[in-house]
Amino acid sequence: MGLSERPVVVGGGAAGIIACLTLEKAGYSPLLLEADDRLGGRLRTETMSDGTRVDVGFQILLTAYPELQKWADIGALDPVRFVPGAKVHHRGRWKTVADPLRAPSLLLQTLTSNLGTFGDHIRILALLRDVRRGTALSIQNQQSPGTTWSFLKTRGFSDNFISRFLAPFFSGIFLNRSLAPPSAQFCYTFRMLATGDVIRPRLGMASLVDQLERKLTRTEIRTSTRVQSISENHLVLGDGSILEARGAIVTIPGLTPEAEPTLWNSCLNVVFACSQAPFGRPIIGLIPASKAVTNFHFMEDVQGEEGKGKVNATALIAEGSTPDATLHAMHDDLLGAGIRVNETLWQRQISQALPQLAQVRSNVANPRNPQGNYIAGDHTAAPSLDAAMRSGRVAAEAWIEDHPQKQSK
Ligand SMILES: Cc1cc2nc3c(=O)[nH]c(=O)nc-3n(C[C@H](O)[C@H](O)[C@H](O)COP(=O)(O)OP(=O)(O)OC[C@H]3O[C@@H](n4cnc5c(N)ncnc54)[C@H](O)[C@@H]3O)c2cc1C
């Protein structure tokens, strides 16, 4: 097999890494081109000036993700488990809401939280039962026309329970405050939450990237290599050089023709100094009355000593707003909930955080595009790590199917 037929993968995020692992398993030695100076894409952990590790955009791993199970050794990530629920600020107090099946010890606190009615708790149980039916992927692929909001109304949840708990909780996951994402994405995420743990690798999301990268033994990785454009037979790189390549696997939008450009939700992730005692266990905090904050956690609860005196909060940058205005609003939100935050220690704006998709699917039905390339990335399927990984695998499998002859070793 000539050089031009060597598989080339563009973008070294989760989708690109899994595409390379899939190709390697089939005996190929791919070339991975990544614009940044490291792999991982949106999975990135930085170290603050005092040595505290912080993910660029707070993220969680749902251990029930089928694709994560396929590729990662979750135990080796030294996972910190979050309580399957949240602390919700309501009428000046912190109320605990937890999955009654996964955290039965918090059942009483959940039932007496006053966030919803008794009927809402029954409806949650019914939903837990329903989303466990069928395969996980069939849930994500259901072609329901409605938004998450309309779905929750159809299921009969009270406005109070939606606005005090369900909307704040899922706004943080979807990075969308109006629960506009399709109900299929909600049901899939709800099932993942109900059937597995919510974890963060102790050393941050980058340790997942490190683990996957270590498995790449036959891939040539070229970091700091931006692909400028793609044509039928070659790629033009950022430095103007041309790379002969046919049928590249492209894991980012914008380089290949698209019916519509991908729209993104943007967020701001901030670490504030804080003189407030933490909750005492890893749990997500929600402030339903917030203007900006979608969720937060006390870093000490998750990272121990290094997180002491720090709160990590995320906010959406609303259309027409600025990062500065968002930062002020976040500060006010936290103070308003009685959390004594002081100065900003670290902040990152993530302008392309999650793709806005009107329909989700477990993966694109056919990753081949008319130009002879193979498309992948979360924007082609659903806004999650699970979908990103799967899209990389499916695109690589299609490439392998179309190139049956193995590369000579
Ligand atoms: C704040 C935040 C919170 C999130 N929370 C969760 C969560 O809790 N759970 C969950 O499941 N998912 C979450 N996600 C989503 C998850 O991180 C993504 O779905 C997944 O990482 C996307 O992987 P990807 O490979 O599709 O894209 P990316 O990670 O964006 O990878 C694309 C790669 O391509 C590179 N690239 C770009 N342009 C070029 C070019 N021209 N040439 C070469 N390389 C290029 C980029 O540098 C990048 O490395 C969150 C994301 C963010 C940002």
GROMACS .gro file of C-alpha atoms and ligand atoms in nm:
model
  462
    1MET     CA    1   0.000   0.000   0.000
    2GLY     CA    2   0.148   0.336  -0.100
    3LEU     CA    3   0.193   0.636   0.123
    4SER     CA    4  -0.114   0.805  -0.021
    5GLU     CA    5  -0.324   0.518   0.107
    6ARG     CA    6  -0.190   0.532   0.459
    7PRO     CA    7  -0.481   0.635   0.679
    8VAL     CA    8  -0.460   0.999   0.779
    9VAL     CA    9  -0.664   1.126   1.073
   10VAL     CA   10  -0.721   1.499   1.119
   11GLY     CA   11  -0.773   1.619   1.479
   12GLY     CA   12  -0.638   1.448   1.789
   13GLY     CA   13  -0.936   1.481   2.024
   14ALA     CA   14  -1.129   1.180   2.152
   15ALA     CA   15  -1.269   1.101   1.806
   16GLY     CA   16  -0.928   1.112   1.636
   17ILE     CA   17  -0.754   0.906   1.902
   18ILE     CA   18  -1.020   0.635   1.890
   19ALA     CA   19  -1.009   0.637   1.509
   20CYS     CA   20  -0.633   0.568   1.530
   21LEU     CA   21  -0.678   0.294   1.790
   22THR     CA   22  -0.937   0.128   1.566
   23LEU     CA   23  -0.704   0.147   1.265
   24GLU     CA   24  -0.415   0.008   1.467
   25LYS     CA   25  -0.626  -0.285   1.582
   26ALA     CA   26  -0.688  -0.370   1.216
   27GLY     CA   27  -0.315  -0.362   1.145
   28TYR     CA   28  -0.274  -0.012   1.003
   29SER     CA   29  -0.022   0.254   1.105
   30PRO     CA   30  -0.210   0.583   1.076
   31LEU     CA   31  -0.080   0.937   1.067
   32LEU     CA   32  -0.253   1.168   1.316
   33LEU     CA   33  -0.239   1.543   1.252
   34GLU     CA   34  -0.318   1.770   1.545
   35ALA     CA   35  -0.310   2.150   1.540
   36ASP     CA   36  -0.241   2.190   1.911
   37ASP     CA   37   0.083   2.101   2.086
   38ARG     CA   38  -0.083   1.801   2.254
   39LEU     CA   39  -0.361   1.551   2.198
   40GLY     CA   40  -0.697   1.561   2.377
   41GLY     CA   41  -0.885   1.850   2.222
   42ARG     CA   42  -1.159   1.944   2.466
   43LEU     CA   43  -1.022   1.697   2.719
   44ARG     CA   44  -0.754   1.912   2.871
   45THR     CA   45  -0.618   1.962   3.220
   46GLU     CA   46  -0.404   2.260   3.319
   47THR     CA   47  -0.200   2.319   3.630
   48MET     CA   48  -0.264   2.645   3.814
   49SER     CA   49   0.029   2.848   3.946
   50ASP     CA   50  -0.007   2.684   4.290
   51GLY     CA   51   0.000   2.334   4.139
   52THR     CA   52  -0.376   2.266   4.147
   53ARG     CA   53  -0.497   2.068   3.849
   54VAL     CA   54  -0.804   2.200   3.675
   55ASP     CA   55  -0.989   2.074   3.371
   56VAL     CA   56  -1.041   2.332   3.101
   57GLY     CA   57  -1.419   2.317   3.131
   58PHE     CA   58  -1.546   2.105   3.416
   59GLN     CA   59  -1.637   1.762   3.281
   60ILE     CA   60  -1.752   1.433   3.421
   61LEU     CA   61  -1.724   1.081   3.291
   62LEU     CA   62  -2.029   0.859   3.302
   63THR     CA   63  -1.894   0.509   3.352
   64ALA     CA   64  -2.197   0.361   3.177
   65TYR     CA   65  -2.085   0.517   2.847
   66PRO     CA   66  -2.055   0.208   2.625
   67GLU     CA   67  -1.770   0.349   2.418
   68LEU     CA   68  -1.573   0.460   2.722
   69GLN     CA   69  -1.599   0.106   2.860
   70LYS     CA   70  -1.471  -0.030   2.532
   71TRP     CA   71  -1.153   0.180   2.523
   72ALA     CA   72  -1.063   0.297   2.870
   73ASP     CA   73  -0.946   0.128   3.186
   74ILE     CA   74  -1.167   0.333   3.416
   75GLY     CA   75  -1.023   0.187   3.736
   76ALA     CA   76  -0.672   0.294   3.634
   77LEU     CA   77  -0.793   0.655   3.618
   78ASP     CA   78  -0.821   0.651   3.999
   79PRO     CA   79  -1.179   0.776   3.972
   80VAL     CA   80  -1.335   1.011   4.225
   81ARG     CA   81  -1.704   0.929   4.243
   82PHE     CA   82  -1.962   1.205   4.263
   83VAL     CA   83  -2.285   1.163   4.456
   84PRO     CA   84  -2.545   1.075   4.188
   85GLY     CA   85  -2.746   1.391   4.239
   86ALA     CA   86  -2.686   1.750   4.343
   87LYS     CA   87  -2.700   2.009   4.620
   88VAL     CA   88  -2.961   2.264   4.525
   89HIS     CA   89  -2.984   2.613   4.672
   90HIS     CA   90  -3.347   2.672   4.760
   91ARG     CA   91  -3.491   2.941   4.989
   92GLY     CA   92  -3.157   3.011   5.151
   93ARG     CA   93  -3.071   2.648   5.223
   94TRP     CA   94  -2.887   2.363   5.050
   95LYS     CA   95  -3.115   2.071   4.966
   96THR     CA   96  -2.991   1.732   4.853
   97VAL     CA   97  -3.152   1.554   4.559
   98ALA     CA   98  -3.015   1.214   4.466
   99ASP     CA   99  -3.107   0.916   4.254
  100PRO     CA  100  -3.316   0.711   4.497
  101LEU     CA  101  -3.195   0.383   4.348
  102ARG     CA  102  -2.825   0.464   4.343
  103ALA     CA  103  -2.808   0.664   4.665
  104PRO     CA  104  -3.076   0.512   4.891
  105SER     CA  105  -2.912   0.661   5.199
  106LEU     CA  106  -3.012   1.005   5.068
  107LEU     CA  107  -3.370   0.903   4.997
  108LEU     CA  108  -3.516   1.083   5.297
  109GLN     CA  109  -3.327   1.404   5.221
  110THR     CA  110  -3.444   1.381   4.861
  111LEU     CA  111  -3.807   1.326   4.953
  112THR     CA  112  -3.807   1.610   5.206
  113SER     CA  113  -3.617   1.853   4.983
  114ASN     CA  114  -3.940   2.031   4.889
  115LEU     CA  115  -3.808   2.084   4.539
  116GLY     CA  116  -4.089   1.888   4.384
  117THR     CA  117  -4.408   1.710   4.479
  118PHE     CA  118  -4.447   1.349   4.583
  119GLY     CA  119  -4.580   1.293   4.231
  120ASP     CA  120  -4.252   1.424   4.084
  121HIS     CA  121  -4.058   1.161   4.278
  122ILE     CA  122  -4.290   0.889   4.147
  123ARG     CA  123  -4.241   1.025   3.794
  124ILE     CA  124  -3.865   1.010   3.838
  125LEU     CA  125  -3.894   0.644   3.934
  126ALA     CA  126  -4.112   0.578   3.628
  127LEU     CA  127  -3.860   0.756   3.406
  128LEU     CA  128  -3.575   0.557   3.558
  129ARG     CA  129  -3.765   0.241   3.473
  130ASP     CA  130  -3.847   0.353   3.116
  131VAL     CA  131  -3.499   0.468   3.016
  132ARG     CA  132  -3.353   0.133   3.121
  133ARG     CA  133  -3.563  -0.044   2.857
  134GLY     CA  134  -3.402  -0.149   2.528
  135THR     CA  135  -3.041  -0.087   2.440
  136ALA     CA  136  -2.869   0.236   2.532
  137LEU     CA  137  -2.807   0.325   2.169
  138SER     CA  138  -3.169   0.268   2.069
  139ILE     CA  139  -3.264   0.538   2.320
  140GLN     CA  140  -3.024   0.787   2.168
  141ASN     CA  141  -3.150   0.707   1.820
  142GLN     CA  142  -3.519   0.749   1.893
  143GLN     CA  143  -3.661   1.006   1.654
  144SER     CA  144  -3.865   1.206   1.902
  145PRO     CA  145  -3.947   1.548   1.768
  146GLY     CA  146  -3.955   1.742   2.095
  147THR     CA  147  -3.708   1.925   2.312
  148THR     CA  148  -3.607   1.807   2.657
  149TRP     CA  149  -3.832   2.075   2.807
  150SER     CA  150  -4.143   1.960   2.618
  151PHE     CA  151  -4.063   1.598   2.701
  152LEU     CA  152  -4.047   1.672   3.074
  153LYS     CA  153  -4.379   1.855   3.054
  154THR     CA  154  -4.533   1.560   2.869
  155ARG     CA  155  -4.412   1.328   3.144
  156GLY     CA  156  -4.611   1.542   3.388
  157PHE     CA  157  -4.329   1.692   3.597
  158SER     CA  158  -4.436   2.000   3.790
  159ASP     CA  159  -4.302   2.340   3.685
  160ASN     CA  160  -4.139   2.374   4.025
  161PHE     CA  161  -3.947   2.049   3.996
  162ILE     CA  162  -3.835   2.134   3.644
  163SER     CA  163  -3.722   2.486   3.729
  164ARG     CA  164  -3.575   2.403   4.070
  165PHE     CA  165  -3.393   2.082   3.983
  166LEU     CA  166  -3.420   1.925   3.638
  167ALA     CA  167  -3.348   2.241   3.439
  168PRO     CA  168  -3.050   2.355   3.649
  169PHE     CA  169  -2.904   2.003   3.655
  170PHE     CA  170  -2.930   1.941   3.282
  171SER     CA  171  -2.840   2.300   3.187
  172GLY     CA  172  -2.495   2.220   3.321
  173ILE     CA  173  -2.469   1.898   3.124
  174PHE     CA  174  -2.611   2.039   2.801
  175LEU     CA  175  -2.464   2.389   2.841
  176ASN     CA  176  -2.809   2.511   2.745
  177ARG     CA  177  -3.038   2.685   2.992
  178SER     CA  178  -3.367   2.639   2.808
  179LEU     CA  179  -3.343   2.259   2.780
  180ALA     CA  180  -3.361   2.291   2.403
  181PRO     CA  181  -3.157   1.976   2.321
  182PRO     CA  182  -3.363   1.687   2.183
  183SER     CA  183  -3.537   1.462   2.432
  184ALA     CA  184  -3.338   1.164   2.298
  185GLN     CA  185  -3.021   1.323   2.433
  186PHE     CA  186  -3.189   1.377   2.770
  187CYS     CA  187  -3.314   1.016   2.789
  188TYR     CA  188  -2.974   0.880   2.689
  189THR     CA  189  -2.792   1.091   2.948
  190PHE     CA  190  -3.052   1.004   3.212
  191ARG     CA  191  -2.996   0.635   3.143
  192MET     CA  192  -2.620   0.676   3.164
  193LEU     CA  193  -2.661   0.857   3.497
  194ALA     CA  194  -2.899   0.589   3.623
  195THR     CA  195  -2.686   0.290   3.529
  196GLY     CA  196  -2.331   0.393   3.610
  197ASP     CA  197  -2.116   0.619   3.822
  198VAL     CA  198  -2.040   0.984   3.775
  199ILE     CA  199  -1.665   1.022   3.806
  200ARG     CA  200  -1.370   1.249   3.749
  201PRO     CA  201  -1.021   1.101   3.710
  202ARG     CA  202  -0.829   1.208   4.022
  203LEU     CA  203  -0.568   1.387   3.812
  204GLY     CA  204  -0.817   1.533   3.568
  205MET     CA  205  -0.947   1.450   3.222
  206ALA     CA  206  -0.599   1.466   3.071
  207SER     CA  207  -0.521   1.137   3.241
  208LEU     CA  208  -0.781   0.971   3.019
  209VAL     CA  209  -0.605   1.120   2.716
  210ASP     CA  210  -0.265   1.001   2.848
  211GLN     CA  211  -0.404   0.652   2.899
  212LEU     CA  212  -0.545   0.633   2.545
  213GLU     CA  213  -0.235   0.790   2.390
  214ARG     CA  214  -0.013   0.529   2.555
  215LYS     CA  215  -0.209   0.264   2.365
  216LEU     CA  216  -0.116   0.421   2.031
  217THR     CA  217   0.192   0.224   1.940
  218ARG     CA  218   0.182   0.232   1.560
  219THR     CA  219   0.042   0.580   1.501
  220GLU     CA  220   0.270   0.860   1.390
  221ILE     CA  221   0.150   1.161   1.587
  222ARG     CA  222   0.229   1.505   1.448
  223THR     CA  223   0.126   1.776   1.692
  224SER     CA  224   0.140   2.150   1.613
  225THR     CA  225   0.031   2.055   1.261
  226ARG     CA  226  -0.276   2.239   1.144
  227VAL     CA  227  -0.461   2.119   0.836
  228GLN     CA  228  -0.564   2.420   0.634
  229SER     CA  229  -0.769   2.257   0.363
  230ILE     CA  230  -0.855   1.921   0.221
  231SER     CA  231  -0.898   1.827  -0.142
  232GLU     CA  232  -0.957   1.493  -0.307
  233ASN     CA  233  -0.595   1.378  -0.313
  234HIS     CA  234  -0.409   1.593  -0.068
  235LEU     CA  235  -0.413   1.804   0.245
  236VAL     CA  236  -0.269   2.153   0.264
  237LEU     CA  237  -0.101   2.209   0.600
  238GLY     CA  238  -0.072   2.534   0.791
  239ASP     CA  239   0.286   2.593   0.675
  240GLY     CA  240   0.177   2.564   0.312
  241SER     CA  241   0.321   2.217   0.260
  242ILE     CA  242   0.117   1.954   0.083
  243LEU     CA  243   0.057   1.607   0.211
  244GLU     CA  244  -0.055   1.342  -0.032
  245ALA     CA  245  -0.357   1.172   0.125
  246ARG     CA  246  -0.675   1.022  -0.004
  247GLY     CA  247  -0.981   0.963   0.208
  248ALA     CA  248  -0.872   1.130   0.531
  249ILE     CA  249  -1.072   1.076   0.849
  250VAL     CA  250  -1.170   1.428   0.951
  251THR     CA  251  -1.287   1.478   1.309
  252ILE     CA  252  -1.353   1.852   1.304
  253PRO     CA  253  -1.618   2.060   1.131
  254GLY     CA  254  -1.535   2.326   0.877
  255LEU     CA  255  -1.276   2.144   0.666
  256THR     CA  256  -1.517   1.934   0.465
  257PRO     CA  257  -1.836   2.056   0.295
  258GLU     CA  258  -2.131   2.066   0.535
  259ALA     CA  259  -2.501   2.119   0.481
  260GLU     CA  260  -2.494   2.379   0.758
  261PRO     CA  261  -2.212   2.518   0.969
  262THR     CA  262  -2.196   2.380   1.322
  263LEU     CA  263  -2.318   2.618   1.593
  264TRP     CA  264  -2.156   2.596   1.936
  265ASN     CA  265  -2.240   2.675   2.297
  266SER     CA  266  -1.971   2.879   2.469
  267CYS     CA  267  -1.888   2.870   2.835
  268LEU     CA  268  -1.664   3.026   3.094
  269ASN     CA  269  -1.494   2.808   3.353
  270VAL     CA  270  -1.358   2.983   3.660
  271VAL     CA  271  -1.176   2.894   3.979
  272PHE     CA  272  -1.255   3.137   4.261
  273ALA     CA  273  -1.081   3.161   4.595
  274CYS     CA  274  -1.335   3.076   4.861
  275SER     CA  275  -1.352   3.094   5.239
  276GLN     CA  276  -1.659   2.873   5.269
  277ALA     CA  277  -1.660   2.522   5.415
  278PRO     CA  278  -1.718   2.269   5.136
  279PHE     CA  279  -2.012   2.027   5.120
  280GLY     CA  280  -1.793   1.748   5.254
  281ARG     CA  281  -1.829   1.503   4.966
  282PRO     CA  282  -1.798   1.524   4.586
  283ILE     CA  283  -2.130   1.663   4.471
  284ILE     CA  284  -2.238   1.916   4.212
  285GLY     CA  285  -2.390   2.241   4.339
  286LEU     CA  286  -2.680   2.408   4.161
  287ILE     CA  287  -2.824   2.756   4.202
  288PRO     CA  288  -3.162   2.761   4.025
  289ALA     CA  289  -3.195   3.140   4.066
  290SER     CA  290  -2.854   3.204   3.909
  291LYS     CA  291  -2.807   3.447   3.622
  292ALA     CA  292  -2.493   3.278   3.488
  293VAL     CA  293  -2.360   2.981   3.689
  294THR     CA  294  -2.479   2.646   3.556
  295ASN     CA  295  -2.300   2.439   3.819
  296PHE     CA  296  -2.010   2.444   4.059
  297HIS     CA  297  -1.823   2.225   4.303
  298PHE     CA  298  -1.591   2.277   4.593
  299MET     CA  299  -1.257   2.155   4.461
  300GLU     CA  300  -1.153   2.027   4.802
  301ASP     CA  301  -1.444   1.781   4.793
  302VAL     CA  302  -1.305   1.629   4.475
  303GLN     CA  303  -0.930   1.689   4.488
  304GLY     CA  304  -0.861   1.702   4.860
  305GLU     CA  305  -0.581   1.924   4.990
  306GLU     CA  306  -0.487   2.082   4.655
  307GLY     CA  307  -0.844   2.202   4.607
  308LYS     CA  308  -0.871   2.364   4.948
  309GLY     CA  309  -1.024   2.713   4.947
  310LYS     CA  310  -1.130   2.693   4.582
  311VAL     CA  311  -1.459   2.672   4.397
  312ASN     CA  312  -1.478   2.570   4.031
  313ALA     CA  313  -1.782   2.712   3.852
  314THR     CA  314  -1.906   2.706   3.495
  315ALA     CA  315  -2.133   2.954   3.320
  316LEU     CA  316  -2.273   2.991   2.974
  317ILE     CA  317  -2.172   3.299   2.786
  318ALA     CA  318  -2.511   3.418   2.672
  319GLU     CA  319  -2.552   3.572   2.329
  320GLY     CA  320  -2.475   3.943   2.348
  321SER     CA  321  -2.288   3.904   2.678
  322THR     CA  322  -1.913   3.922   2.734
  323PRO     CA  323  -1.678   3.702   2.939
  324ASP     CA  324  -1.625   3.996   3.180
  325ALA     CA  325  -1.996   4.047   3.237
  326THR     CA  326  -2.038   3.670   3.277
  327LEU     CA  327  -1.759   3.659   3.534
  328HIS     CA  328  -1.925   3.933   3.739
  329ALA     CA  329  -2.259   3.757   3.720
  330MET     CA  330  -2.097   3.431   3.836
  331HIS     CA  331  -1.944   3.605   4.134
  332ASP     CA  332  -2.282   3.754   4.225
  333ASP     CA  333  -2.459   3.418   4.179
  334LEU     CA  334  -2.223   3.242   4.418
  335LEU     CA  335  -2.233   3.521   4.677
  336GLY     CA  336  -2.611   3.527   4.647
  337ALA     CA  337  -2.617   3.158   4.739
  338GLY     CA  338  -2.406   3.233   5.047
  339ILE     CA  339  -2.078   3.104   4.905
  340ARG     CA  340  -1.806   3.342   5.015
  341VAL     CA  341  -1.602   3.365   4.696
  342ASN     CA  342  -1.319   3.614   4.665
  343GLU     CA  343  -1.076   3.673   4.383
  344THR     CA  344  -1.059   3.489   4.052
  345LEU     CA  345  -0.765   3.248   4.054
  346TRP     CA  346  -0.799   3.102   3.705
  347GLN     CA  347  -1.040   3.127   3.415
  348ARG     CA  348  -1.078   2.994   3.064
  349GLN     CA  349  -1.329   3.075   2.798
  350ILE     CA  350  -1.428   2.780   2.580
  351SER     CA  351  -1.594   2.921   2.272
  352GLN     CA  352  -1.658   2.584   2.108
  353ALA     CA  353  -1.767   2.381   2.407
  354LEU     CA  354  -2.060   2.171   2.283
  355PRO     CA  355  -2.218   2.157   1.938
  356GLN     CA  356  -2.583   2.260   1.918
  357LEU     CA  357  -2.763   1.975   1.744
  358ALA     CA  358  -3.131   1.968   1.655
  359GLN     CA  359  -3.121   1.588   1.629
  360VAL     CA  360  -2.882   1.348   1.796
  361ARG     CA  361  -2.784   0.996   1.699
  362SER     CA  362  -2.543   0.739   1.835
  363ASN     CA  363  -2.332   0.787   1.523
  364VAL     CA  364  -2.365   0.910   1.171
  365ALA     CA  365  -2.532   0.645   0.951
  366ASN     CA  366  -2.262   0.666   0.685
  367PRO     CA  367  -1.943   0.856   0.767
  368ARG     CA  368  -1.832   0.865   0.402
  369ASN     CA  369  -1.882   1.204   0.240
  370PRO     CA  370  -1.912   1.264  -0.135
  371GLN     CA  371  -1.556   1.403  -0.151
  372GLY     CA  372  -1.417   1.066  -0.041
  373ASN     CA  373  -1.340   1.163   0.320
  374TYR     CA  374  -1.473   1.011   0.641
  375ILE     CA  375  -1.631   1.239   0.898
  376ALA     CA  376  -1.630   1.203   1.275
  377GLY     CA  377  -1.638   1.416   1.590
  378ASP     CA  378  -1.915   1.484   1.840
  379HIS     CA  379  -2.074   1.739   1.603
  380THR     CA  380  -2.164   1.450   1.369
  381ALA     CA  381  -2.356   1.255   1.635
  382ALA     CA  382  -2.426   1.392   1.982
  383PRO     CA  383  -2.260   1.636   2.220
  384SER     CA  384  -2.075   1.395   2.446
  385LEU     CA  385  -1.747   1.217   2.488
  386ASP     CA  386  -1.921   0.886   2.431
  387ALA     CA  387  -2.054   0.996   2.091
  388ALA     CA  388  -1.719   1.151   1.995
  389MET     CA  389  -1.537   0.824   2.066
  390ARG     CA  390  -1.796   0.618   1.881
  391SER     CA  391  -1.787   0.847   1.579
  392GLY     CA  392  -1.409   0.798   1.556
  393ARG     CA  393  -1.444   0.423   1.569
  394VAL     CA  394  -1.725   0.412   1.312
  395ALA     CA  395  -1.538   0.637   1.067
  396ALA     CA  396  -1.225   0.423   1.099
  397GLU     CA  397  -1.428   0.104   1.049
  398ALA     CA  398  -1.570   0.251   0.728
  399TRP     CA  399  -1.216   0.342   0.613
  400ILE     CA  400  -1.100  -0.014   0.684
  401GLU     CA  401  -1.396  -0.160   0.496
  402ASP     CA  402  -1.306   0.052   0.192
  403HIS     CA  403  -0.932  -0.037   0.210
  404PRO     CA  404  -0.933  -0.411   0.265
  405GLN     CA  405  -0.569  -0.468   0.181
  406LYS     CA  406  -0.349  -0.432   0.487
  407GLN     CA  407  -0.055  -0.197   0.483
  408SER     CA  408   0.269  -0.386   0.435
  409LYS     CA  409   0.461  -0.388   0.761
  410LIG     C1  410  -1.686   2.260   2.912
  410LIG     C2  411  -1.716   2.126   2.856
  410LIG     C3  412  -1.785   2.033   2.934
  410LIG     C4  413  -1.812   1.908   2.883
  410LIG     N1  414  -1.870   1.817   2.964
  410LIG     C5  415  -1.885   1.691   2.921
  410LIG     C6  416  -1.929   1.591   3.011
  410LIG     O1  417  -1.948   1.618   3.129
  410LIG     N2  418  -1.948   1.463   2.963
  410LIG     C7  419  -1.926   1.433   2.831
  410LIG     O2  420  -1.948   1.319   2.792
  410LIG     N3  421  -1.882   1.526   2.745
  410LIG     C8  422  -1.858   1.652   2.787
  410LIG     N4  423  -1.807   1.745   2.702
  410LIG     C9  424  -1.792   1.710   2.561
  410LIG    C10  425  -1.667   1.632   2.526
  410LIG     O3  426  -1.554   1.690   2.585
  410LIG    C11  427  -1.655   1.636   2.375
  410LIG     O4  428  -1.774   1.584   2.319
  410LIG    C12  429  -1.538   1.554   2.317
  410LIG     O5  430  -1.421   1.576   2.389
  410LIG    C13  431  -1.522   1.595   2.170
  410LIG     O6  432  -1.419   1.521   2.108
  410LIG     P1  433  -1.389   1.543   1.952
  410LIG     O7  434  -1.272   1.459   1.918
  410LIG     O8  435  -1.515   1.529   1.875
  410LIG     O9  436  -1.351   1.699   1.938
  410LIG     P2  437  -1.231   1.782   2.002
  410LIG    O10  438  -1.201   1.738   2.138
  410LIG    O11  439  -1.268   1.926   1.982
  410LIG    O12  440  -1.105   1.747   1.910
  410LIG    C14  441  -1.079   1.808   1.786
  410LIG    C15  442  -0.927   1.819   1.774
  410LIG    O13  443  -0.895   1.869   1.644
  410LIG    C16  444  -0.792   1.965   1.656
  410LIG     N5  445  -0.801   2.054   1.540
  410LIG    C17  446  -0.888   2.156   1.521
  410LIG     N6  447  -0.870   2.212   1.401
  410LIG    C18  448  -0.767   2.144   1.343
  410LIG    C19  449  -0.703   2.154   1.215
  410LIG     N7  450  -0.740   2.246   1.125
  410LIG     N8  451  -0.602   2.068   1.189
  410LIG    C20  452  -0.564   1.972   1.280
  410LIG     N9  453  -0.625   1.958   1.400
  410LIG    C21  454  -0.724   2.043   1.430
  410LIG    C22  455  -0.821   2.034   1.789
  410LIG    O14  456  -0.704   2.097   1.840
  410LIG    C23  457  -0.865   1.916   1.874
  410LIG    O15  458  -0.757   1.854   1.939
  410LIG    C24  459  -1.776   1.873   2.749
  410LIG    C25  460  -1.706   1.965   2.673
  410LIG    C26  461  -1.674   2.089   2.726
  410LIG    C27  462  -1.592   2.182   2.643
   0.00000   0.00000   0.00000
